PDB file of C-alpha atoms in Angstrom:
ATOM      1  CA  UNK Q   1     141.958 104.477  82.630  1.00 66.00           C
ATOM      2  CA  UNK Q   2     139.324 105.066  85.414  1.00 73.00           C
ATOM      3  CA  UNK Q   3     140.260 104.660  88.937  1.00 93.00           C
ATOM      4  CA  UNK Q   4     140.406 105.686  92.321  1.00 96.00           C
ATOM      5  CA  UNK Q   5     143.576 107.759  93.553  1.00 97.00           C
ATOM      6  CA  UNK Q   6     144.532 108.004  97.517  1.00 97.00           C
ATOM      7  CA  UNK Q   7     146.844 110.753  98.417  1.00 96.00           C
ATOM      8  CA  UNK Q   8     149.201 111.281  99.628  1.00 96.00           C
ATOM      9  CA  UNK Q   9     150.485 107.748 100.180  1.00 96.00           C
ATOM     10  CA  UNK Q  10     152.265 108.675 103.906  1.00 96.00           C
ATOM     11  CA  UNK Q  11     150.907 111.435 106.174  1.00 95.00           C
ATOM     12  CA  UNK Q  12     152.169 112.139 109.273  1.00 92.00           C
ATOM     13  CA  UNK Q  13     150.025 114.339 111.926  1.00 90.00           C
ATOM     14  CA  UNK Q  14     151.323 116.197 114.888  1.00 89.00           C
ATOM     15  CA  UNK Q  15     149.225 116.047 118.452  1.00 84.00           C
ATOM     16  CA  UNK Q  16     146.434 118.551 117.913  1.00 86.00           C
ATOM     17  CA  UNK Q  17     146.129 118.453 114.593  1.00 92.00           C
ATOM     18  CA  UNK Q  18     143.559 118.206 112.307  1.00 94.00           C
ATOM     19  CA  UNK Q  19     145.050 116.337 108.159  1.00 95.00           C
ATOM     20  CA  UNK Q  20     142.664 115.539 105.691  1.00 97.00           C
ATOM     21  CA  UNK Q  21     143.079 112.324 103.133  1.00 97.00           C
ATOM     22  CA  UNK Q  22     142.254 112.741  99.531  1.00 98.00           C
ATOM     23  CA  UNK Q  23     140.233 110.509  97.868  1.00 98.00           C
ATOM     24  CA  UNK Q  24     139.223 111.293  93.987  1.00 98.00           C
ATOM     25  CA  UNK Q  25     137.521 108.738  91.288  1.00 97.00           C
ATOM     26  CA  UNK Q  26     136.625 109.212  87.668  1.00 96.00           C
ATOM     27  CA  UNK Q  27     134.883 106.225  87.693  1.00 94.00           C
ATOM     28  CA  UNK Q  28     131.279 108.052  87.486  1.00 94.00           C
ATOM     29  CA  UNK Q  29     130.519 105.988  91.202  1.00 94.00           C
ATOM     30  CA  UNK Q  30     127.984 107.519  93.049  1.00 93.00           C
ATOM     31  CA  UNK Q  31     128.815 105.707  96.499  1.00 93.00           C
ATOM     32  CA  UNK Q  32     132.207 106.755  98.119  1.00 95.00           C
ATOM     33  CA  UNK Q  33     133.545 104.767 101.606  1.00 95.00           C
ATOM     34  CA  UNK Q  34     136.418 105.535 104.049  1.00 97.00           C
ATOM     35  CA  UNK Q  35     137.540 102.147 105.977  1.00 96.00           C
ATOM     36  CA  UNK Q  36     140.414 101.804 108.453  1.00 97.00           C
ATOM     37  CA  UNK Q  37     142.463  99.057 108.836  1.00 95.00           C
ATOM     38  CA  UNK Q  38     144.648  98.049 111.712  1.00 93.00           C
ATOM     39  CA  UNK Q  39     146.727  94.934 111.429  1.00 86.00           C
ATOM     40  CA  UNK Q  40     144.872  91.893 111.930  1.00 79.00           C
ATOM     41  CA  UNK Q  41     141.402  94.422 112.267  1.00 82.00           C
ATOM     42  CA  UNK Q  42     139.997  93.683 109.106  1.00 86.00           C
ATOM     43  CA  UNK Q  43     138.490  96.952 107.233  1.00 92.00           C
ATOM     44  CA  UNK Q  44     136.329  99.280 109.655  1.00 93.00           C
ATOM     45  CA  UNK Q  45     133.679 101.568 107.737  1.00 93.00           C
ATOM     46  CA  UNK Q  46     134.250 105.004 108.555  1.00 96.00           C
ATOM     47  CA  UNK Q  47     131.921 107.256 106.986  1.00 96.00           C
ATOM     48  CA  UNK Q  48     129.970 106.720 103.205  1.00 94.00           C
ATOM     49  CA  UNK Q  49     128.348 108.761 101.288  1.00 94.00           C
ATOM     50  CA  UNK Q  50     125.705 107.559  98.488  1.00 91.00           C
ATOM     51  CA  UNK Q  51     124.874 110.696  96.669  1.00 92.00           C
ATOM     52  CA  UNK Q  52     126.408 114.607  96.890  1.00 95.00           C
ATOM     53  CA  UNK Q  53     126.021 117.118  99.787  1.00 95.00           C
ATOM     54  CA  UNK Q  54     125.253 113.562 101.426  1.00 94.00           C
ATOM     55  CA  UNK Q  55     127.150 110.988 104.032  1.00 95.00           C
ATOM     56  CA  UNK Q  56     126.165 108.709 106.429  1.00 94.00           C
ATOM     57  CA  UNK Q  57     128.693 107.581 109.627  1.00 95.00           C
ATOM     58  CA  UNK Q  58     129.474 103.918 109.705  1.00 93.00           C
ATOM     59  CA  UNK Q  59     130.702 101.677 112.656  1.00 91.00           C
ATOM     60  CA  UNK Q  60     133.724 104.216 113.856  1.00 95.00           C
ATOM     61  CA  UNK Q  61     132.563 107.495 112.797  1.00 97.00           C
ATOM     62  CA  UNK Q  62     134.029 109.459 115.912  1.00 96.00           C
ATOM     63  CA  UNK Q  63     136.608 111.673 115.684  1.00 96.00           C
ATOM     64  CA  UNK Q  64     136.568 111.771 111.841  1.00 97.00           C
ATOM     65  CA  UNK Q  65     134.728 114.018 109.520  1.00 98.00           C
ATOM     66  CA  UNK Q  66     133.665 114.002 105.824  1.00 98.00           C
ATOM     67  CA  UNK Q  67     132.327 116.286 102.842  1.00 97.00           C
ATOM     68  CA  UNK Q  68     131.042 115.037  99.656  1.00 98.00           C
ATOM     69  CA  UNK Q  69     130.585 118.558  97.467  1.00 97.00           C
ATOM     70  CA  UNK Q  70     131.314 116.868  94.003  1.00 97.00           C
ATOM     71  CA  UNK Q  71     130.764 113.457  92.974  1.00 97.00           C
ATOM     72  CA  UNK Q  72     134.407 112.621  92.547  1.00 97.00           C
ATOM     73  CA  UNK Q  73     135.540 113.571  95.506  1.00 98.00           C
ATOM     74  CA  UNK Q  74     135.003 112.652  98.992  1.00 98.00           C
ATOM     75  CA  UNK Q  75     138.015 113.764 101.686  1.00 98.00           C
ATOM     76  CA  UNK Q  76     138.690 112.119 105.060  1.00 98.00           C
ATOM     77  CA  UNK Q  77     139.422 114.465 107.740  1.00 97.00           C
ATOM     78  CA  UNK Q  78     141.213 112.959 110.612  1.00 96.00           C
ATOM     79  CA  UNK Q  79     140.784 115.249 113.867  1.00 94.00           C
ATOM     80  CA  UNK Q  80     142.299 116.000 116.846  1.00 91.00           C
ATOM     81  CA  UNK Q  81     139.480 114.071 118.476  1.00 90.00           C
ATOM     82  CA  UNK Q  82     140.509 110.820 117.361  1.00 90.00           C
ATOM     83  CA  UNK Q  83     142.978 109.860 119.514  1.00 88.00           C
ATOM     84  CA  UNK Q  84     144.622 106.895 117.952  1.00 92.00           C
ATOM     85  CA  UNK Q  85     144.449 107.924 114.737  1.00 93.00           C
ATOM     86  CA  UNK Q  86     147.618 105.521 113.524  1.00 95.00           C
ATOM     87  CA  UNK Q  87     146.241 102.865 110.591  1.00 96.00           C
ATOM     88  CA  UNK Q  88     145.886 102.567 106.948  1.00 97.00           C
ATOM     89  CA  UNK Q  89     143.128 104.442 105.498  1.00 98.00           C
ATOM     90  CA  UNK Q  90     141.184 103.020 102.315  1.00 98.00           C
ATOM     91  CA  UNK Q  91     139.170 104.918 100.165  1.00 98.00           C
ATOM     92  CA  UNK Q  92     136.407 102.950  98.087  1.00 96.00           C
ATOM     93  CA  UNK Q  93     133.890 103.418  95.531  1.00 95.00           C
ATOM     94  CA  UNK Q  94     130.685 101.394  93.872  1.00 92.00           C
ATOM     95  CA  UNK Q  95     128.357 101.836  91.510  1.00 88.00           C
ATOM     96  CA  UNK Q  96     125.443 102.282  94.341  1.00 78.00           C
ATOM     97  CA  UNK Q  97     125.433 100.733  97.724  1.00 70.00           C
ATOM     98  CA  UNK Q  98     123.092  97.905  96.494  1.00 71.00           C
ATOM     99  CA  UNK Q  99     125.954  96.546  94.867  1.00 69.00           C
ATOM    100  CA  UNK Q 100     129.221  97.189  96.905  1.00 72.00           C
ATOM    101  CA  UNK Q 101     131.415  95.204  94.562  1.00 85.00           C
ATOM    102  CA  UNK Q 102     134.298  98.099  95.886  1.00 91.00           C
ATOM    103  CA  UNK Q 103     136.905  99.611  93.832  1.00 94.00           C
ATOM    104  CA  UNK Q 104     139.679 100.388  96.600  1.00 96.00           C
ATOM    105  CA  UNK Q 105     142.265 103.020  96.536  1.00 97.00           C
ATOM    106  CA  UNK Q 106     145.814 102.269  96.917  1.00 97.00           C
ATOM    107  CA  UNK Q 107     145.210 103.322 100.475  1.00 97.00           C
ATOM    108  CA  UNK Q 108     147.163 106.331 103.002  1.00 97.00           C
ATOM    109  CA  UNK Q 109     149.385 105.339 105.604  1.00 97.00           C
ATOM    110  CA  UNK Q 110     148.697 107.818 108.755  1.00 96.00           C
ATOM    111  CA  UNK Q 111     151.258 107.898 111.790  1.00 94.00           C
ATOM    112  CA  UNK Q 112     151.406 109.684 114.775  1.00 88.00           C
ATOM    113  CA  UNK Q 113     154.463 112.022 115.136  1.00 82.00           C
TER     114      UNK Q 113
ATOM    115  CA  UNK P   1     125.901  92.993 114.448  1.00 54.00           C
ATOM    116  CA  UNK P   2     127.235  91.030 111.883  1.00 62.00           C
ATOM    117  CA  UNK P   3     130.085  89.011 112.239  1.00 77.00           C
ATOM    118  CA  UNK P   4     132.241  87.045 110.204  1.00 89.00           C
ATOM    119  CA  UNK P   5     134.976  84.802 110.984  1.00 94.00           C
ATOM    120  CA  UNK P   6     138.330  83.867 109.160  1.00 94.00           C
ATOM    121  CA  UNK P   7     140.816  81.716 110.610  1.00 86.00           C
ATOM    122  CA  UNK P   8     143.629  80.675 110.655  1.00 89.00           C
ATOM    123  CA  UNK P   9     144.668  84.504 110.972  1.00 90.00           C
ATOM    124  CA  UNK P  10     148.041  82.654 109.388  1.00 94.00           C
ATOM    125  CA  UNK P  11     148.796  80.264 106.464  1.00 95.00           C
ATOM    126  CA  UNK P  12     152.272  79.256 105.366  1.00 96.00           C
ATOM    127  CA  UNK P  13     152.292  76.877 102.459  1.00 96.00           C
ATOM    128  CA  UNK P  14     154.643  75.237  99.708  1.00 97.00           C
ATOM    129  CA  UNK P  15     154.615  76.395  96.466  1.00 97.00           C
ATOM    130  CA  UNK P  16     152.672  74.145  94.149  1.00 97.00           C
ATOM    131  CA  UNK P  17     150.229  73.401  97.295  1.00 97.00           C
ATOM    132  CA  UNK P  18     146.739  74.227  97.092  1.00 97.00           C
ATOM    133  CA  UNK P  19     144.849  75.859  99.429  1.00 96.00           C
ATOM    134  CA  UNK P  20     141.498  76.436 101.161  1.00 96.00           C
ATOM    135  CA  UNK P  21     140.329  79.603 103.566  1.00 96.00           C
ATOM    136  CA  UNK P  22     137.060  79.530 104.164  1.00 94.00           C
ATOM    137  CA  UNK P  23     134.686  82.107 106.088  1.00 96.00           C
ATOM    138  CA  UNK P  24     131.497  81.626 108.535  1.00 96.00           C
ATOM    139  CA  UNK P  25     128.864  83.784 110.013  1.00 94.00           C
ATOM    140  CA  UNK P  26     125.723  83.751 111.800  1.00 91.00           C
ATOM    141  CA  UNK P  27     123.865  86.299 109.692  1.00 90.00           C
ATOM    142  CA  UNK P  28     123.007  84.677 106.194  1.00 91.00           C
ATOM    143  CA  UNK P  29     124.075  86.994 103.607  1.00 92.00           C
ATOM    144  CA  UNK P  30     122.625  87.091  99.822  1.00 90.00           C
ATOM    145  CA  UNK P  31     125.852  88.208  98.241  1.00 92.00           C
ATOM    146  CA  UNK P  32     129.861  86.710  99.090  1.00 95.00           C
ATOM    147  CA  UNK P  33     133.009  88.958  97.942  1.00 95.00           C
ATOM    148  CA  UNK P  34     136.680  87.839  97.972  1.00 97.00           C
ATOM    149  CA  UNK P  35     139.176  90.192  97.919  1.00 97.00           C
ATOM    150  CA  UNK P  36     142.784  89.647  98.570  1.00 97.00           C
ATOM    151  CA  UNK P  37     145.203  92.505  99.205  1.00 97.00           C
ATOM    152  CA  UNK P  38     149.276  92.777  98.631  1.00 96.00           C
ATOM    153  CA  UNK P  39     151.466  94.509 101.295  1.00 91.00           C
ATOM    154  CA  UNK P  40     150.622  97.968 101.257  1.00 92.00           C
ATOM    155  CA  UNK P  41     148.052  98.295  98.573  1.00 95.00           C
ATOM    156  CA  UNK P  42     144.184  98.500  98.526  1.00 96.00           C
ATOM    157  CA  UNK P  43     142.287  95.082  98.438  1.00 96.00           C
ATOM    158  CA  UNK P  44     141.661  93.768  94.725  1.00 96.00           C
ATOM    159  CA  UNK P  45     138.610  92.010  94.206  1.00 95.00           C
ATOM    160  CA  UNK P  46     139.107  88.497  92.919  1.00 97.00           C
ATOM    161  CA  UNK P  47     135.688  86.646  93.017  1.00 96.00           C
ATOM    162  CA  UNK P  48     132.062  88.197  93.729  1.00 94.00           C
ATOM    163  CA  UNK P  49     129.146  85.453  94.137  1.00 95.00           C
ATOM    164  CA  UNK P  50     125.422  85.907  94.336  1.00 92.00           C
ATOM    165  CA  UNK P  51     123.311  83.130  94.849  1.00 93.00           C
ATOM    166  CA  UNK P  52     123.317  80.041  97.321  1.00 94.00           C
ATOM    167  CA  UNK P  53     125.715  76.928  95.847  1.00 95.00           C
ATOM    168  CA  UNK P  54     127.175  78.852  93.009  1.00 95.00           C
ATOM    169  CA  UNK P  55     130.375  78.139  91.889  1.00 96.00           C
ATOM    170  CA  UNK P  56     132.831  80.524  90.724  1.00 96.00           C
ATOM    171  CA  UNK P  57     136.303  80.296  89.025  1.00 96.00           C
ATOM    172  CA  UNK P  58     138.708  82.869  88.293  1.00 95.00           C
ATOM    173  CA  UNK P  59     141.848  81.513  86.604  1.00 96.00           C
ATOM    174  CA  UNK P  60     143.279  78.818  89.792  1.00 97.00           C
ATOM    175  CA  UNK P  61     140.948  80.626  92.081  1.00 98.00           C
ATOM    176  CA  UNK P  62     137.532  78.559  92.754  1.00 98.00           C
ATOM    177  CA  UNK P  63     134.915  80.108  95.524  1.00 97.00           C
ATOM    178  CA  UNK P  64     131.547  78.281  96.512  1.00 97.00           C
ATOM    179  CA  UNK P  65     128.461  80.848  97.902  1.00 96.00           C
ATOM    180  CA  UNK P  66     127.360  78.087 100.891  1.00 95.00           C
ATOM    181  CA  UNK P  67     124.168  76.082 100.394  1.00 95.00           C
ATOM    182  CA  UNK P  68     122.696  77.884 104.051  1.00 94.00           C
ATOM    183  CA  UNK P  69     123.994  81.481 103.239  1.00 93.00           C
ATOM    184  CA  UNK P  70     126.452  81.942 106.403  1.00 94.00           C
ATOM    185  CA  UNK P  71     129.512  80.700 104.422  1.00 95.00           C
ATOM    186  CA  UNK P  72     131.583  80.363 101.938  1.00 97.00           C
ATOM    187  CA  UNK P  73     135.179  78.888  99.959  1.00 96.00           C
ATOM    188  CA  UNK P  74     137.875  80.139  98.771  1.00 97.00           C
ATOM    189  CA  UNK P  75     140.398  77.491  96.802  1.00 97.00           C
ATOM    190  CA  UNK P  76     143.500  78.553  95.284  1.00 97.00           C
ATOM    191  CA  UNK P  77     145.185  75.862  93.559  1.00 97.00           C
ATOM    192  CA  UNK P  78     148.778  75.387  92.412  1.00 97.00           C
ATOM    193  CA  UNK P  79     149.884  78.026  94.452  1.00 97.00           C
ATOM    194  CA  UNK P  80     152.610  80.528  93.634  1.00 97.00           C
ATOM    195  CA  UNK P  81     154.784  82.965  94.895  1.00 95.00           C
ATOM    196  CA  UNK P  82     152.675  85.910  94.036  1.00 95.00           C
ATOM    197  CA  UNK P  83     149.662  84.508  95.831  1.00 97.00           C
ATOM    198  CA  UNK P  84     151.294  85.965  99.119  1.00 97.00           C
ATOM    199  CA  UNK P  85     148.679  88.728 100.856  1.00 96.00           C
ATOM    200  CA  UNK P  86     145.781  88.964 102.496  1.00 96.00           C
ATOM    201  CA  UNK P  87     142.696  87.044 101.993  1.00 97.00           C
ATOM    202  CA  UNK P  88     139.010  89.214 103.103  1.00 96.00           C
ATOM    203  CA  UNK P  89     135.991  87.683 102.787  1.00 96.00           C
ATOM    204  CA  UNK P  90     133.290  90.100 102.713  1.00 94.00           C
ATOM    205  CA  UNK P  91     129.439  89.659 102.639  1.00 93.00           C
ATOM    206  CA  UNK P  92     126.608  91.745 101.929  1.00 90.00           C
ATOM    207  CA  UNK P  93     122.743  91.657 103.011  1.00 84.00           C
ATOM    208  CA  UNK P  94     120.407  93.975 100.824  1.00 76.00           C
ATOM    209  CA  UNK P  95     117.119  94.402 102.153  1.00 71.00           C
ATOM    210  CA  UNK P  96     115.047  96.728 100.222  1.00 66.00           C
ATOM    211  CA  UNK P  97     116.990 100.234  99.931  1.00 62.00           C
ATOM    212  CA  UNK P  98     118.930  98.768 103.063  1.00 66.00           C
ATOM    213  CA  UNK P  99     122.679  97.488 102.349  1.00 74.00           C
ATOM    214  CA  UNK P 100     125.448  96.243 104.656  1.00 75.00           C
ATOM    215  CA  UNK P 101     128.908  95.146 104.008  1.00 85.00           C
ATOM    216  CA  UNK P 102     130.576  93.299 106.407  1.00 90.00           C
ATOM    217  CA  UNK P 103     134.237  92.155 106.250  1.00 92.00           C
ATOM    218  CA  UNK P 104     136.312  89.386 107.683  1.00 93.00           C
ATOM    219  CA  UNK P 105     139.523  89.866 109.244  1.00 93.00           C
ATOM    220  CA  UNK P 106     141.220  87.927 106.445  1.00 94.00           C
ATOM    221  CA  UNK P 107     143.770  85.215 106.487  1.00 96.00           C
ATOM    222  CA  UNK P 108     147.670  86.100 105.730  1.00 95.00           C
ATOM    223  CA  UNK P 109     148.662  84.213 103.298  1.00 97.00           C
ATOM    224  CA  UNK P 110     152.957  82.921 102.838  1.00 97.00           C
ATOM    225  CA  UNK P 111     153.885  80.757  99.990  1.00 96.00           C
ATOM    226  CA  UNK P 112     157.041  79.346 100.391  1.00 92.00           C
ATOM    227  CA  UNK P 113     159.339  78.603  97.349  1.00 89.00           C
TER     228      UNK P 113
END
C-alpha cells in the first residue's frame, strides 16, 4: 500500500546540534510539506517543495533546512539555529499544490535534551 | 495573512450527542478541508469540499462549504468514543499557479461514555 512514512517516531537533539527527520512517499506525489505543530498552534508550514532540486520556505522557515534530490524523499533538517526546536513535526504530500488534499505522515516527536 | 478561527479550543460531550464545530475567516476561500487527528498521529482527512453551499457526508460526518466562502460546518452525529481528537479545518485559495493552505487551530474533541 502507498503511503507516507515519518522516521524515526522520537528524536531527541542535544544543544548545538544539527538532526534531520525523514520523510519518504511512494505515492508518486510531486508536492512534499514539513508543518510543525505545537499544542493548541495548529499546523505551521515549514518548507515545501513542488518539484525536485526545488523548495520553497513557508511561514517559519528559519532555522530549518530542506533538500528534495529524489521525488520520494524530502528530509527536514532541524539546526542549531532554531532555538526552540521542541514540537511535532508532520510530513505531507499531494498530488500538486493546486490541490493540497494532504496525505500526512504519522508525524516525529522532537525534544530538547 | 490568512486567518482562520476555531473555537471552542475544547469540547466535552456525551456519547450519543451530536455535535457541531464550525470555522470562520475573513479571506473567502474556494476550497474547505476537514481533517481530524488522534493523539499522536498525523491528521486524517475526513471531508474535502469545493464549491459554495455544498453539502458533504461521510458516514455520521456532514460538512457545509458556506454560502459567502469564509466558513464552513462540521456535524458529527451520534457521537462515539472513537470520535475523540482533534478537529482542523483547513482552507485553500488557488489563484492561477498561486496556492495557499491555511489551517485552523482545531477544536479538541472528548466524548464521554
Amino acid at each position: 500500500d502507498g503511503g507516507i512514512t515519518q522516521s524515526p517516531k522520537y528524536l531527541f537533539r542535544k544543544e548545538g546540534q544539527n538532526v534531520t527527520l525523514s520523510c519518504e512517499q511512494n505515492l508518486n506525489h510531486d508536492a512534499m510539506y514539513w508543518y510543525r505543530q505545537d499544542p493548541g498552534q495548529g499546523l505551521r508550514l515549514i518548507y515545501y517543495s513542488q518539484i525536485v532540486n526545488d523548495f520553497q520556505k513557508g511561514d517559519i522557515a528559519e532555522g530549518y533546512s530542506v533538500s528534495r534530490e529524489k521525488k520520494e524523499s524530502f528530509p527536514l533538517t532541524v539546526t542549531s539555529a532554531q532555538k526552540n526546536p521542541t514540537a511535532f513535526y508532520l510530513c505531507a504530500s499531494s498530488t500538486g499544490t493546486s490541490n493540497q488534499k494532504l496525505l500526512f505522515g504519522s508525524g516525529t516527536q522532537l525534544s530538547v535534551l | 495573512g490568512q486567518q482562520l478561527n476555531q473555537s471552542p479550543q475544547s469540547m466535552f460531550i456525551q456519547e450519543g450527542e451530536d455535535v457541531s464545530m464550525n470555522c470562520t475567516s475573513s479571506s473567502i476561500f474556494n476550497t474547505w478541508l476537514w481533517y481530524k487527528q488522534d493523539p499522536g498521529e498525523g491528521p486524517v482527512l475526513l471531508i474535502a469540499l469545493y464549491k459554495a453551499g455544498e453539502l458533504t457526508s461521510n458516514g455520521r460526518l456532514t460538512a457545509q462549504f458556506g454560502i459567502t466562502r469564509k466558513d464552513s460546518f462540521l456535524n458529527i452525529s451520534a457521537s462515539i468514543p472513537s470520535d475523540v481528537g482533534i478537529y482542523f479545518c483547513a482552507g485553500q485559495l488557488v489563484l492561477g499557479a498561486n496556492s495557499k493552505l491555511t489551517f485552523g487551530k482545531g477544536i479538541t474533541l472528548s466524548v464521554r461514555p
